[in-house]
mmCIF file with all atom_site columns, C-alpha atoms in Angstrom:
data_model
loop_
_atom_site.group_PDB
_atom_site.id
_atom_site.type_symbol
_atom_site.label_atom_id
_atom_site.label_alt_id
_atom_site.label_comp_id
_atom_site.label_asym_id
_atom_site.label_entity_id
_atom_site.label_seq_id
_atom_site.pdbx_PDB_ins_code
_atom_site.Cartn_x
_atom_site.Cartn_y
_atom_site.Cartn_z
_atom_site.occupancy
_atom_site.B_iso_or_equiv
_atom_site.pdbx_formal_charge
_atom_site.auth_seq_id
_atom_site.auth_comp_id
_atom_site.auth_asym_id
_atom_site.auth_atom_id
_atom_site.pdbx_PDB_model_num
ATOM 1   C CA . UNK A 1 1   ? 105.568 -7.213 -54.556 1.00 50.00 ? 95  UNK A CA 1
ATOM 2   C CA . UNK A 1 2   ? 108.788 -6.380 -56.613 1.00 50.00 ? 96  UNK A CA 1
ATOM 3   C CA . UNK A 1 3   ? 108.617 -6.694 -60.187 1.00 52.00 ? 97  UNK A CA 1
ATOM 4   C CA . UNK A 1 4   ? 105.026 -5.822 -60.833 1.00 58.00 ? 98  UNK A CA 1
ATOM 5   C CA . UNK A 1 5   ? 105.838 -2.351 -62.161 1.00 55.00 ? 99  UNK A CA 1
ATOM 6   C CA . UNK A 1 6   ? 108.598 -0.861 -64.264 1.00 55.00 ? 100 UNK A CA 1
ATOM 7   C CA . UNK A 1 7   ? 109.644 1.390  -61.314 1.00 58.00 ? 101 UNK A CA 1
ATOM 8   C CA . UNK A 1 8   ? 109.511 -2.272 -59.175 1.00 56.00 ? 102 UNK A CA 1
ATOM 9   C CA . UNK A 1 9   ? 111.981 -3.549 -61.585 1.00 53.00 ? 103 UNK A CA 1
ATOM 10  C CA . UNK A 1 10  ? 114.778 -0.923 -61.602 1.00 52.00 ? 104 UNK A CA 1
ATOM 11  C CA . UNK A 1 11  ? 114.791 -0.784 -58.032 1.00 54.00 ? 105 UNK A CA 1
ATOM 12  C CA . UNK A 1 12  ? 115.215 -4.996 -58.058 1.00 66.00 ? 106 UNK A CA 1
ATOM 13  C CA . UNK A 1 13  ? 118.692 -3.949 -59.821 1.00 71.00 ? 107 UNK A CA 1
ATOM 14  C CA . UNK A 1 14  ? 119.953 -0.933 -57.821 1.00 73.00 ? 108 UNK A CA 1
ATOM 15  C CA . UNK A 1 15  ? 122.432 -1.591 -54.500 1.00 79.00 ? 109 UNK A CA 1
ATOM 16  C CA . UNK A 1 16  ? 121.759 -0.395 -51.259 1.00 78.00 ? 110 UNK A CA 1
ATOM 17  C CA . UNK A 1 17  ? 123.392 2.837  -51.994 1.00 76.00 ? 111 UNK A CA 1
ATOM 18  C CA . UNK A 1 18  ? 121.512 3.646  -54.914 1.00 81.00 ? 112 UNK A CA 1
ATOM 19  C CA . UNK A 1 19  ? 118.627 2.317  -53.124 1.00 83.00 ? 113 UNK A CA 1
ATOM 20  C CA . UNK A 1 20  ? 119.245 5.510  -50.519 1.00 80.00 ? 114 UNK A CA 1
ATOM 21  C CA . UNK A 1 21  ? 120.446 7.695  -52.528 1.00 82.00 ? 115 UNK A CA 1
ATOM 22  C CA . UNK A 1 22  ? 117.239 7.949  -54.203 1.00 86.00 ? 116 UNK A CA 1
ATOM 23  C CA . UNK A 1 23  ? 115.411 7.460  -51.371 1.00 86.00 ? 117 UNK A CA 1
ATOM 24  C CA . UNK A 1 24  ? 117.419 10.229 -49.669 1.00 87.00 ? 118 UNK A CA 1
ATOM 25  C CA . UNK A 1 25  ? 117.242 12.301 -52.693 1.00 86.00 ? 119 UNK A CA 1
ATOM 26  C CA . UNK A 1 26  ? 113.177 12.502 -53.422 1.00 90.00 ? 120 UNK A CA 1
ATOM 27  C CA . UNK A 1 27  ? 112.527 13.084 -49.907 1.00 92.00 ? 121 UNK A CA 1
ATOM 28  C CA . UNK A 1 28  ? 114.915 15.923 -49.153 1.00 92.00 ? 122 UNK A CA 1
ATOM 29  C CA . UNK A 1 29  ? 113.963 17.214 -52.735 1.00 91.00 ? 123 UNK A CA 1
ATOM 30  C CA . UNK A 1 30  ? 109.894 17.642 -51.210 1.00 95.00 ? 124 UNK A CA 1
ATOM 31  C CA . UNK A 1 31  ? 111.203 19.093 -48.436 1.00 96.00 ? 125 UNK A CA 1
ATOM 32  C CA . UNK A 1 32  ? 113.360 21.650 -50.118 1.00 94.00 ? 126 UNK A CA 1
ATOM 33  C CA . UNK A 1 33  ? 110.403 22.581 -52.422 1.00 95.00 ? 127 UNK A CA 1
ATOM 34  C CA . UNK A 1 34  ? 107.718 22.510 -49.996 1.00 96.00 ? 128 UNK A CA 1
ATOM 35  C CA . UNK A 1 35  ? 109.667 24.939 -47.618 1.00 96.00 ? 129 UNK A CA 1
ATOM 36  C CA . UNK A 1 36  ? 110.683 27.353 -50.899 1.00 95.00 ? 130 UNK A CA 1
ATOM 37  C CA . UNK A 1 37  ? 106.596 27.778 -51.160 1.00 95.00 ? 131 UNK A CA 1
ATOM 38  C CA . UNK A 1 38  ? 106.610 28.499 -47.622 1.00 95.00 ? 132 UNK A CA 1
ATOM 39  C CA . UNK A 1 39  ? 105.361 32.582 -47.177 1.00 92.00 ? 133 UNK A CA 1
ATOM 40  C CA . UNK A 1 40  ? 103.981 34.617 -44.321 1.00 88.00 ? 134 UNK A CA 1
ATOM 41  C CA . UNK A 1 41  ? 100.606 33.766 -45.985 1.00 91.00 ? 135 UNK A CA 1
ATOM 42  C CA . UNK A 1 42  ? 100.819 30.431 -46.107 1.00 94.00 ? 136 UNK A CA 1
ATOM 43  C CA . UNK A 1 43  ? 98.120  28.053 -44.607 1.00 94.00 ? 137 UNK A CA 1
ATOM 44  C CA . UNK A 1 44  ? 98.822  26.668 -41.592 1.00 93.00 ? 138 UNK A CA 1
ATOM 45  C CA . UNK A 1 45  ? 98.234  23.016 -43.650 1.00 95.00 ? 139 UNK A CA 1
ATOM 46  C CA . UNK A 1 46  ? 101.173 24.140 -45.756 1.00 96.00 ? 140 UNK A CA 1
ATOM 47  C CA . UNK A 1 47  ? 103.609 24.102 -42.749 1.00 96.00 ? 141 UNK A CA 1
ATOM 48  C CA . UNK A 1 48  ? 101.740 20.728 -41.648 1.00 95.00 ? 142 UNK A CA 1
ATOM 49  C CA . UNK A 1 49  ? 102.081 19.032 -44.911 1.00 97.00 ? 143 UNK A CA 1
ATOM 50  C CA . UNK A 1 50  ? 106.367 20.938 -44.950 1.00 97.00 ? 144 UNK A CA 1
ATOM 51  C CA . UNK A 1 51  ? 105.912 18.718 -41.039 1.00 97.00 ? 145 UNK A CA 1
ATOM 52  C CA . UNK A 1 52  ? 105.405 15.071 -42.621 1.00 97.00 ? 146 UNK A CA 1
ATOM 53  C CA . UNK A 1 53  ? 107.780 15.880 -45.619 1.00 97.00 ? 147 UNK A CA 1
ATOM 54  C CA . UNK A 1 54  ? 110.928 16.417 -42.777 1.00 97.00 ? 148 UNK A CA 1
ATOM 55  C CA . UNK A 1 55  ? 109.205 13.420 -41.278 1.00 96.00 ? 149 UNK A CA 1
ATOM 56  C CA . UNK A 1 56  ? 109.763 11.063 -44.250 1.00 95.00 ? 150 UNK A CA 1
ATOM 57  C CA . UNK A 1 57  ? 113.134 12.570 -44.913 1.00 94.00 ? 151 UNK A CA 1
ATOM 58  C CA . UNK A 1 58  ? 114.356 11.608 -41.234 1.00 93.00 ? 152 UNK A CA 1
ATOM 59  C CA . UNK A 1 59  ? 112.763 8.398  -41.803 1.00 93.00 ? 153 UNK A CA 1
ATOM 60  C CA . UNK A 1 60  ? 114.874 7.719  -44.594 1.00 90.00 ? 154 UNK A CA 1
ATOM 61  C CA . UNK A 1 61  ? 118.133 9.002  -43.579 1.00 89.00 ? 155 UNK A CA 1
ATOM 62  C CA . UNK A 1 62  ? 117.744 6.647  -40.697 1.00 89.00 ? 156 UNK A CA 1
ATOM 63  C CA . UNK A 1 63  ? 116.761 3.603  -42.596 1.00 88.00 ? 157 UNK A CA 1
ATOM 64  C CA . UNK A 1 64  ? 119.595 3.999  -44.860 1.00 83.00 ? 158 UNK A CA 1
ATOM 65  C CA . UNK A 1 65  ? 121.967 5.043  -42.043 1.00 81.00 ? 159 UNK A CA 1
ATOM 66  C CA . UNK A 1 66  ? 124.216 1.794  -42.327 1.00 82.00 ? 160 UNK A CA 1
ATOM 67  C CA . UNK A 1 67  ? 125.094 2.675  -46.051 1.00 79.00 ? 161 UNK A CA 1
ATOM 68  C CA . UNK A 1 68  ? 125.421 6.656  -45.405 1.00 76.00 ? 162 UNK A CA 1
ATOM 69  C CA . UNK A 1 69  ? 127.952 8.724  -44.063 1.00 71.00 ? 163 UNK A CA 1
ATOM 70  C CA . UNK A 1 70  ? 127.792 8.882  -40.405 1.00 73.00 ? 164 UNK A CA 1
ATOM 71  C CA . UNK A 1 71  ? 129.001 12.144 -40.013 1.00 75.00 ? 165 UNK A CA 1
ATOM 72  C CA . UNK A 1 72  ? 127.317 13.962 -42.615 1.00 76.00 ? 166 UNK A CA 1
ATOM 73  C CA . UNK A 1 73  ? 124.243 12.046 -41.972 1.00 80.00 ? 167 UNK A CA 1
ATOM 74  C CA . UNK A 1 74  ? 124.089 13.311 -37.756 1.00 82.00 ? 168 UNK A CA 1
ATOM 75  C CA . UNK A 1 75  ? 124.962 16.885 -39.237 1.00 83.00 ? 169 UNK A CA 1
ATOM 76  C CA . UNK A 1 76  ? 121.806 16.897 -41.609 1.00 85.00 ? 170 UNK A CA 1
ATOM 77  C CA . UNK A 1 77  ? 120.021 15.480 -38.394 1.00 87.00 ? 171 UNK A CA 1
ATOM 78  C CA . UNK A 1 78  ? 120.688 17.780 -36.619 1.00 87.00 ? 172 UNK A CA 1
ATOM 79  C CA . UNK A 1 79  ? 119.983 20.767 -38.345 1.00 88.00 ? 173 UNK A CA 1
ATOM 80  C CA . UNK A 1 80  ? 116.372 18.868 -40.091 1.00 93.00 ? 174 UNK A CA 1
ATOM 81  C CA . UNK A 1 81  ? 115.385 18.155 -36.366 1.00 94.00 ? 175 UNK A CA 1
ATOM 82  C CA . UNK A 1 82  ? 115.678 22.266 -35.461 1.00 93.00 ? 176 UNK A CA 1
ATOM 83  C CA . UNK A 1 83  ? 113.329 22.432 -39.216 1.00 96.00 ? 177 UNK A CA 1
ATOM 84  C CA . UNK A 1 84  ? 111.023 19.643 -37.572 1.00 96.00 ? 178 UNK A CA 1
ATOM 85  C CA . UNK A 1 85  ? 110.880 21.579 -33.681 1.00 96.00 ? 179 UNK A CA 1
ATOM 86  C CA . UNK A 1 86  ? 109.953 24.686 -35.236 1.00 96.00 ? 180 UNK A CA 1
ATOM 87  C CA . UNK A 1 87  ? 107.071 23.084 -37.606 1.00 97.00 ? 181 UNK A CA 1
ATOM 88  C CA . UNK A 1 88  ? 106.284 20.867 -34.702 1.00 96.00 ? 182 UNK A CA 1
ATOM 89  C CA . UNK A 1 89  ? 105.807 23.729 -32.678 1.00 96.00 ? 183 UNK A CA 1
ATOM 90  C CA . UNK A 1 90  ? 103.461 25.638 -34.680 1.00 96.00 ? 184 UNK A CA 1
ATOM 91  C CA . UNK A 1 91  ? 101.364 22.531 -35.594 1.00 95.00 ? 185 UNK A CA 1
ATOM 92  C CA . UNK A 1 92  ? 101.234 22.115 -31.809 1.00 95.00 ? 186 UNK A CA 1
ATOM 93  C CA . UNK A 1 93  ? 99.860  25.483 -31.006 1.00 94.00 ? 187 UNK A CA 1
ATOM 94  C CA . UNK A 1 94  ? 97.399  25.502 -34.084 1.00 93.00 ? 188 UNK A CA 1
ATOM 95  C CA . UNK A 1 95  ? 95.779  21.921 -32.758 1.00 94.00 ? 189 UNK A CA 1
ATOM 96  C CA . UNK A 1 96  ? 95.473  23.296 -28.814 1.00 94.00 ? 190 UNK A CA 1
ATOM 97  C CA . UNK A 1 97  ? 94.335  27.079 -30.516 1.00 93.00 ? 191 UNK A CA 1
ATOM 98  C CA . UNK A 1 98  ? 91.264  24.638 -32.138 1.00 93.00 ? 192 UNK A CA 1
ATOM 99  C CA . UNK A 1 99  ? 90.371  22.592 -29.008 1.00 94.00 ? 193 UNK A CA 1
ATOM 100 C CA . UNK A 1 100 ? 89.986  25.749 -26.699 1.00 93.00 ? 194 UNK A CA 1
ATOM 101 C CA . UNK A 1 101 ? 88.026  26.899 -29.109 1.00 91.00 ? 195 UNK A CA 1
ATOM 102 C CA . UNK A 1 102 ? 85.837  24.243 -29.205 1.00 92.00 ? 196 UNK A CA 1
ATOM 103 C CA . UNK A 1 103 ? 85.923  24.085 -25.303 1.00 90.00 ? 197 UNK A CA 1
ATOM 104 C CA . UNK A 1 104 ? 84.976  27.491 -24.955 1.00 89.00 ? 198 UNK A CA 1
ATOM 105 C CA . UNK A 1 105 ? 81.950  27.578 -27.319 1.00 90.00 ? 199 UNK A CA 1
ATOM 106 C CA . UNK A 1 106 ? 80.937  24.585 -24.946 1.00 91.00 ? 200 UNK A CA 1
ATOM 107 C CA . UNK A 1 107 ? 80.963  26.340 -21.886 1.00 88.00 ? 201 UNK A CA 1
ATOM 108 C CA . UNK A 1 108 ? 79.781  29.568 -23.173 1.00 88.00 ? 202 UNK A CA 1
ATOM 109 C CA . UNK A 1 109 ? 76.663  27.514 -24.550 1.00 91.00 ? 203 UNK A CA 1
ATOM 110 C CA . UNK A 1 110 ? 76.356  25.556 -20.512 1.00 90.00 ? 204 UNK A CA 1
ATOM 111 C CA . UNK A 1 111 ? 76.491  29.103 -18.970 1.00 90.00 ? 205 UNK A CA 1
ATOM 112 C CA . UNK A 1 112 ? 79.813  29.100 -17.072 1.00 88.00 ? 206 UNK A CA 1
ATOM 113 C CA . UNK A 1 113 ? 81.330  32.186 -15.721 1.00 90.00 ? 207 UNK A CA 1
ATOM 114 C CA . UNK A 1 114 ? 83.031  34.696 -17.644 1.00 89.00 ? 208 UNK A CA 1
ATOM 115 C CA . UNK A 1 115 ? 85.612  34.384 -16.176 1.00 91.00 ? 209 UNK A CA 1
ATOM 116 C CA . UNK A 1 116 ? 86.417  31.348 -17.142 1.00 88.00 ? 210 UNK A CA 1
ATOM 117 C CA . UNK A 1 117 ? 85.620  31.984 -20.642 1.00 87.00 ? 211 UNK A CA 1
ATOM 118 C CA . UNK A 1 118 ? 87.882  34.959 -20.703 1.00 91.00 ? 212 UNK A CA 1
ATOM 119 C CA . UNK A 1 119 ? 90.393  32.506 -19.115 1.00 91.00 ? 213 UNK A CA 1
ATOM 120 C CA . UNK A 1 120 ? 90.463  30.674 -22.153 1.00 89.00 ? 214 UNK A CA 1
ATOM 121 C CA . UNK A 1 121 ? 90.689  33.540 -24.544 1.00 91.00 ? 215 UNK A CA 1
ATOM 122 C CA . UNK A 1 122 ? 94.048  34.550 -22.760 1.00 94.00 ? 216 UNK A CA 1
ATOM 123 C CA . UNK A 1 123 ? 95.355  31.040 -23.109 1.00 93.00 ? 217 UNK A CA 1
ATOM 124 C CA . UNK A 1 124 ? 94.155  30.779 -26.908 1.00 94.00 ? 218 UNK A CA 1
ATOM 125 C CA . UNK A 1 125 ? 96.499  34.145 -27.070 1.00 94.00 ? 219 UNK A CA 1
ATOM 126 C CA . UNK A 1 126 ? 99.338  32.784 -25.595 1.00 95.00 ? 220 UNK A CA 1
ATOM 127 C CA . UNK A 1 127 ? 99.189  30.149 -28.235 1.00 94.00 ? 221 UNK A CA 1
ATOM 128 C CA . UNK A 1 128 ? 98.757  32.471 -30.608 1.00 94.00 ? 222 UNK A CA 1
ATOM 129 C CA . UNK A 1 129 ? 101.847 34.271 -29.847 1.00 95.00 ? 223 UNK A CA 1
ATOM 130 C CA . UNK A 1 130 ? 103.389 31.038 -29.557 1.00 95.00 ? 224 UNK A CA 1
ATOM 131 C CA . UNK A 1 131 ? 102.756 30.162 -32.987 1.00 94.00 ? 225 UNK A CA 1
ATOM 132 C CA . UNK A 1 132 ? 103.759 33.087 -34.133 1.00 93.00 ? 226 UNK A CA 1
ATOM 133 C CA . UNK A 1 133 ? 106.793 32.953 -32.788 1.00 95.00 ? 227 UNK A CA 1
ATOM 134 C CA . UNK A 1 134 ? 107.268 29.432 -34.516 1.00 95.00 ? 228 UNK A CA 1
ATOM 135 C CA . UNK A 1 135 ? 106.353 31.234 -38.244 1.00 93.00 ? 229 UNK A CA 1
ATOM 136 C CA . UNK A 1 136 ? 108.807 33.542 -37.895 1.00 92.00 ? 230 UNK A CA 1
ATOM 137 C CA . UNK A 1 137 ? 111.573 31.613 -37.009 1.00 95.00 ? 231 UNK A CA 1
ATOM 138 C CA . UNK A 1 138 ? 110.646 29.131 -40.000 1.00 96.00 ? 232 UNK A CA 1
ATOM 139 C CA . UNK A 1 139 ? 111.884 31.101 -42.206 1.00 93.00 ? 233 UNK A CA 1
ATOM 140 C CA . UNK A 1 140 ? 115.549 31.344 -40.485 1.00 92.00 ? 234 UNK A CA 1
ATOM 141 C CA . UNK A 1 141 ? 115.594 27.446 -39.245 1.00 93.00 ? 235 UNK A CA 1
ATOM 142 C CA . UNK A 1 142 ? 114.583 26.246 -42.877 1.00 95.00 ? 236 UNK A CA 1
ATOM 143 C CA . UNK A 1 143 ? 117.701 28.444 -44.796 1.00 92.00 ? 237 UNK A CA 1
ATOM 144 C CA . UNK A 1 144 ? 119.437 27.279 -42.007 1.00 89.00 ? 238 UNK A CA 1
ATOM 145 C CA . UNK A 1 145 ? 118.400 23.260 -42.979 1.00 90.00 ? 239 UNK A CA 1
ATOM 146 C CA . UNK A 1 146 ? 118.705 24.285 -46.808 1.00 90.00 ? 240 UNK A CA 1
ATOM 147 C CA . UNK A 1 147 ? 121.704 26.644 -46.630 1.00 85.00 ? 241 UNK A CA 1
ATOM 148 C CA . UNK A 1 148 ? 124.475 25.617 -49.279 1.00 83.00 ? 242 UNK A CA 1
ATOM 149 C CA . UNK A 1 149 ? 126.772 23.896 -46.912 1.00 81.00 ? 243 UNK A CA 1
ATOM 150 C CA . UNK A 1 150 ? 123.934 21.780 -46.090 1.00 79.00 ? 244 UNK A CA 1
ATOM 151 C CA . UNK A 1 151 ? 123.489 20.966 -49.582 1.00 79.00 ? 245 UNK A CA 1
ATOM 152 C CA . UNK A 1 152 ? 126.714 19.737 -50.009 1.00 80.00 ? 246 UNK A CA 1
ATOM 153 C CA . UNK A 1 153 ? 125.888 17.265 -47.042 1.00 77.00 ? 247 UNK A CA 1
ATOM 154 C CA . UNK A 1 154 ? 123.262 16.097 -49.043 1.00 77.00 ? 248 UNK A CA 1
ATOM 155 C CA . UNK A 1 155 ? 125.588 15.245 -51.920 1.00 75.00 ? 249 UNK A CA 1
ATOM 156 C CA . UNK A 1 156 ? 127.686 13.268 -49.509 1.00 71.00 ? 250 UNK A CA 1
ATOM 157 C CA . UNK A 1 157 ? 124.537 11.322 -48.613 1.00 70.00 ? 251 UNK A CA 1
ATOM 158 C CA . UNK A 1 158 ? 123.283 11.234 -52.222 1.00 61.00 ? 252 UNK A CA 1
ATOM 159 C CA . UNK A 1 159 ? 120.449 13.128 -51.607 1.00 51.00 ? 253 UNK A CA 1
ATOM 160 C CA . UNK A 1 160 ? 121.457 16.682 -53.106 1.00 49.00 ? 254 UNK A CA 1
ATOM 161 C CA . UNK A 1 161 ? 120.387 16.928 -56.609 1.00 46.00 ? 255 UNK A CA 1
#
């Protein structure tokens, strides 16, 4: 309920632009510094938690799409849904990499074949790879999503601080 907190109470006084442009502004400003802390080493939960941060950003350039720039707005889109493909992508190949896992410790334990055992080890590689493939171009999608001309988009939205 408004008005139960300071922070309640300023935001009972700000328009619907301020209202998004510091909406816009905190959640492209966790994205930005989540993906700056973002190294080869990283834990995979780092690019998960980087994952809901784009999420929450999309989330609120589309709420706040009516009082936004349309164009600059589809731009940033665009280039924070090839950010959110690539994360998506790893996360995706990190959760199937854990369930054959799991499914092949079952079947090794119920005595199945070899084969099918070593089956499963090639597919767990291929998602391996795949992953992989999805850290390395991270690095190249996020400068592309936090490049300076994207930055000035932000401003346009009110999200570039």
């Amino acid at each position: 309920q408004l008005g139960d907190t300071p922070e309640d109470d300023i935001r009972e006084h700000l328009s619907a632009g301020e209202l998004a442009d510091r909406s816009i502004s905190r959640a492209y400003g966790r994205v930005v510094r989540g993906g700056a802390g973002i190294s080869d080493e990283s834990a995979a939960e780092d690019l998960h938690t980087l994952r809901k941060r784009c999420k929450e950003l999309r989330y609120a350039l589309e709420v706040h799409a009516p009082v936004v720039g349309s164009g600059p707005r589809k731009r940033v889109v665009a280039d924070l849904k090839g950010l959110q493909d690539v994360l998506g992508r790893f996360q995706d190949s990190q959760v199937q990499r854990h369930g054959l896992r799991g499914f092949a410790e079952e079947m090794m334990a119920d005595g199945t074949p070899a084969t099918a055992v070593l089956a499963m080890g090639e597919l767990i590689g291929h998602l391996d790879a795949e992953q992989e493939r999805a850290r390395l171009e991270f690095h190249d999608s996020f400068t592309r999503f936090a490049n300076p001309s994207s930055r000035q988009l932000m401003q346009q939205l009110g999200g570039g601080t």
